[in-house]
Amino acid sequence: MDNRSNILSCALRLFATRGYDAVGVQEIVEAAGITKPTLYHYFGSKQGLLDALLKESFAPLYREVKSASVYRSDLPLTLHQMAKAHFDFANRNKMFYRLQLALWFAPPESDAFKAVSRLNHELYQLTEEVFMRAAVDHGNMKGRHRAYAATFVGMINNYIALSLNGYARLDDQLLYQAVHQFMHGIFS
Amino acid sequence: MDNRSNILSCALRLFATRGYDAVGVQEIVEAAGITKPTLYHYFGSKQGLLDALLKESFAPLYREVKSASVYRSDLPLTLHQMAKAHFDFANRNKMFYRLQLALWFAPPESDAFKAVSRLNHELYQLTEEVFMRAAVDHGNMKGRHRAYAATFVGMINNYIALSLNGYARLDDQLLYQAVHQFMHGIFS
DNA sequence: AAATTACTATACCACTCGGTATAGTCGATG
DNA sequence: CATCGACTATACCGAGTGGTATAGTAATTT
């Protein structure tokens, strides 16, 4: 593996397990077996490293969720596909999803939060658009697409957070249960 | 206000807006208008300051949620009360709830996460116990109390996070809507 | 009055932080 | 062979980190 990829992978692991602010540049380069100038050659700064890390890791997640978010008048199906895209990605990229969740809830003035907020918003938009289109078919949902999108994304991230801490397994059964509960509640 | 309380309040504000690791002790004492030995006299270390801050802020939240979690064979009522306890507390202690959410999703090896995980678990237990008792009355819920508790708490925190970022207002209408959706889904 | 306790400021510690100036090394290109 | 650009190591920078030794002040207790 080339140095650049190696730095990214070590930084991801350290940031995800200990936090962006708590990990120093020195620690990253030691983990990667290189020295500081090499890191600064590729990324310019610690912040630049985080930006590159987030941007390149977000790209496949966004792509997969986007292709899962086609809506053809079958809301349960679309929600199922979108949740599955999230679950599959989280299963494959546990470290990155850990980091992503931590940054999403990070203090609003922190560098880390600023770096991730725009990317996260683009992802959220995909969900909101689905509920907007669904409101055409389901009259009683009109005007509540933002609330639904926020709840749905929150629920997905909640399940992923549970699985990352060992309280659940992101399998098809949980996927079905989650989407079903979202649509029909716990009394059914 | 005495020095101790003043330090706690300044530290809370700084930790919540910029993050525990990003805020130095020097910055805290300057904000509080005192010097370092004073802080170290009361709290022993930066970590000790965080511990005291969390412990003392968690106490009223736990107390209020606990008294709201009495279950008398009316699950909707109990869930309503518990969600209201969370919402009310979050409205009154926005800064602390910000910090609390950030730490809940913080990297698992970070000092901050370790400091909050036990307290958070105690709080979560209250919810789980409600669903365990409810399962006696609602047979179809048996064996799923953990999933329900996790989802319910996750939903509440999701709504509070939204309100902290200006995307919602934690009023009675949202409260009713949230609990209703949890129980009956979006198709009703 | 003397001693004790609780608290706070000055000044400092060793260490780490993010970042860089300099001097290379190396393979590709002319 | 000469050169050029991409990349990497040594050694260092000023600033800031969490934490403390010392000395004091002010109120309380004996």
PDB file of N, CA and C (backbone and C1' of nucleotides) in Angstrom, chain A residues 3 34-35 37-38 41-42, chain D residues 6-12:
ATOM      1  N   ASN A   3       2.054   5.208   0.531  1.00  0.00           N
ATOM      2  CA  ASN A   3       2.058   6.008   1.742  1.00  0.00           C
ATOM      3  C   ASN A   3       0.755   6.766   1.962  1.00  0.00           C
ATOM      4  N   ILE A  34       5.949   6.422   8.931  1.00  0.00           N
ATOM      5  CA  ILE A  34       6.591   7.453   8.101  1.00  0.00           C
ATOM      6  C   ILE A  34       6.903   8.662   8.991  1.00  0.00           C
ATOM      7  N   THR A  35       7.259   9.773   8.391  1.00  0.00           N
ATOM      8  CA  THR A  35       7.556  10.969   9.179  1.00  0.00           C
ATOM      9  C   THR A  35       6.650  12.125   8.755  1.00  0.00           C
ATOM     10  N   PRO A  37       6.930  15.232   7.455  1.00  0.00           N
ATOM     11  CA  PRO A  37       6.922  15.892   6.137  1.00  0.00           C
ATOM     12  C   PRO A  37       6.173  15.095   5.077  1.00  0.00           C
ATOM     13  N   THR A  38       6.224  13.780   5.188  1.00  0.00           N
ATOM     14  CA  THR A  38       5.484  12.974   4.211  1.00  0.00           C
ATOM     15  C   THR A  38       3.986  13.249   4.316  1.00  0.00           C
ATOM     16  N   HIS A  41       3.231  16.622   3.016  1.00  0.00           N
ATOM     17  CA  HIS A  41       3.322  16.687   1.559  1.00  0.00           C
ATOM     18  C   HIS A  41       1.985  16.324   0.917  1.00  0.00           C
ATOM     19  N   TYR A  42       1.337  15.303   1.428  1.00  0.00           N
ATOM     20  CA  TYR A  42       0.100  14.818   0.806  1.00  0.00           C
ATOM     21  C   TYR A  42      -1.131  15.616   1.219  1.00  0.00           C
TER      22      TYR A  42
ATOM     23  P    DA D   6       5.749  17.244  -9.537  1.00  0.00           P
ATOM     24  O5'  DA D   6       5.744  15.904  -8.694  1.00  0.00           O
ATOM     25  C5'  DA D   6       5.881  14.660  -9.362  1.00  0.00           C
ATOM     26  C4'  DA D   6       6.335  13.595  -8.378  1.00  0.00           C
ATOM     27  C3'  DA D   6       5.624  13.682  -7.019  1.00  0.00           C
ATOM     28  O3'  DA D   6       5.209  12.378  -6.630  1.00  0.00           O
ATOM     29  C1'  DA D   6       7.974  13.716  -6.715  1.00  0.00           C
ATOM     30  P    DC D   7       4.206  12.206  -5.398  1.00  0.00           P
ATOM     31  O5'  DC D   7       5.192  11.862  -4.189  1.00  0.00           O
ATOM     32  C5'  DC D   7       6.004  10.693  -4.299  1.00  0.00           C
ATOM     33  C4'  DC D   7       7.175  10.779  -3.344  1.00  0.00           C
ATOM     34  C3'  DC D   7       6.838  10.835  -1.857  1.00  0.00           C
ATOM     35  O3'  DC D   7       7.196   9.589  -1.292  1.00  0.00           O
ATOM     36  C1'  DC D   7       8.695  12.200  -2.429  1.00  0.00           C
ATOM     37  P    DT D   8       6.634   9.159   0.131  1.00  0.00           P
ATOM     38  O5'  DT D   8       7.869   9.486   1.070  1.00  0.00           O
ATOM     39  C5'  DT D   8       9.104   8.775   0.888  1.00  0.00           C
ATOM     40  C4'  DT D   8      10.179   9.380   1.750  1.00  0.00           C
ATOM     41  C3'  DT D   8       9.818   9.576   3.223  1.00  0.00           C
ATOM     42  O3'  DT D   8      10.753   8.889   4.020  1.00  0.00           O
ATOM     43  C1'  DT D   8      10.872  11.502   2.351  1.00  0.00           C
ATOM     44  P    DA D   9      10.488   8.651   5.563  1.00  0.00           P
ATOM     45  O5'  DA D   9      11.801   9.268   6.208  1.00  0.00           O
ATOM     46  C5'  DA D   9      13.075   8.746   5.825  1.00  0.00           C
ATOM     47  C4'  DA D   9      14.192   9.641   6.341  1.00  0.00           C
ATOM     48  C3'  DA D   9      14.110   9.952   7.833  1.00  0.00           C
ATOM     49  O3'  DA D   9      15.402   9.803   8.408  1.00  0.00           O
ATOM     50  C1'  DA D   9      14.114  11.989   6.583  1.00  0.00           C
ATOM     51  P    DT D  10      15.573   9.789   9.975  1.00  0.00           P
ATOM     52  O5'  DT D  10      16.347  11.160  10.261  1.00  0.00           O
ATOM     53  C5'  DT D  10      17.423  11.555   9.421  1.00  0.00           C
ATOM     54  C4'  DT D  10      17.891  12.960   9.786  1.00  0.00           C
ATOM     55  C3'  DT D  10      17.876  13.299  11.281  1.00  0.00           C
ATOM     56  O3'  DT D  10      19.112  13.891  11.642  1.00  0.00           O
ATOM     57  C1'  DT D  10      16.684  14.947  10.079  1.00  0.00           C
ATOM     58  P    DA D  11      19.448  14.160  13.212  1.00  0.00           P
ATOM     59  O5'  DA D  11      18.985  15.678  13.384  1.00  0.00           O
ATOM     60  C5'  DA D  11      19.330  16.654  12.400  1.00  0.00           C
ATOM     61  C4'  DA D  11      18.502  17.900  12.628  1.00  0.00           C
ATOM     62  C3'  DA D  11      18.327  18.277  14.103  1.00  0.00           C
ATOM     63  O3'  DA D  11      18.879  19.567  14.324  1.00  0.00           O
ATOM     64  C1'  DA D  11      16.265  18.401  12.938  1.00  0.00           C
ATOM     65  P    DC D  12      18.984  20.147  15.827  1.00  0.00           P
ATOM     66  O5'  DC D  12      17.776  21.190  15.869  1.00  0.00           O
ATOM     67  C5'  DC D  12      17.696  22.152  14.825  1.00  0.00           C
ATOM     68  C4'  DC D  12      16.284  22.648  14.654  1.00  0.00           C
ATOM     69  C3'  DC D  12      15.651  23.305  15.876  1.00  0.00           C
ATOM     70  O3'  DC D  12      15.967  24.694  15.889  1.00  0.00           O
ATOM     71  C1'  DC D  12      14.083  22.103  14.501  1.00  0.00           C
TER      72       DC D  12
END
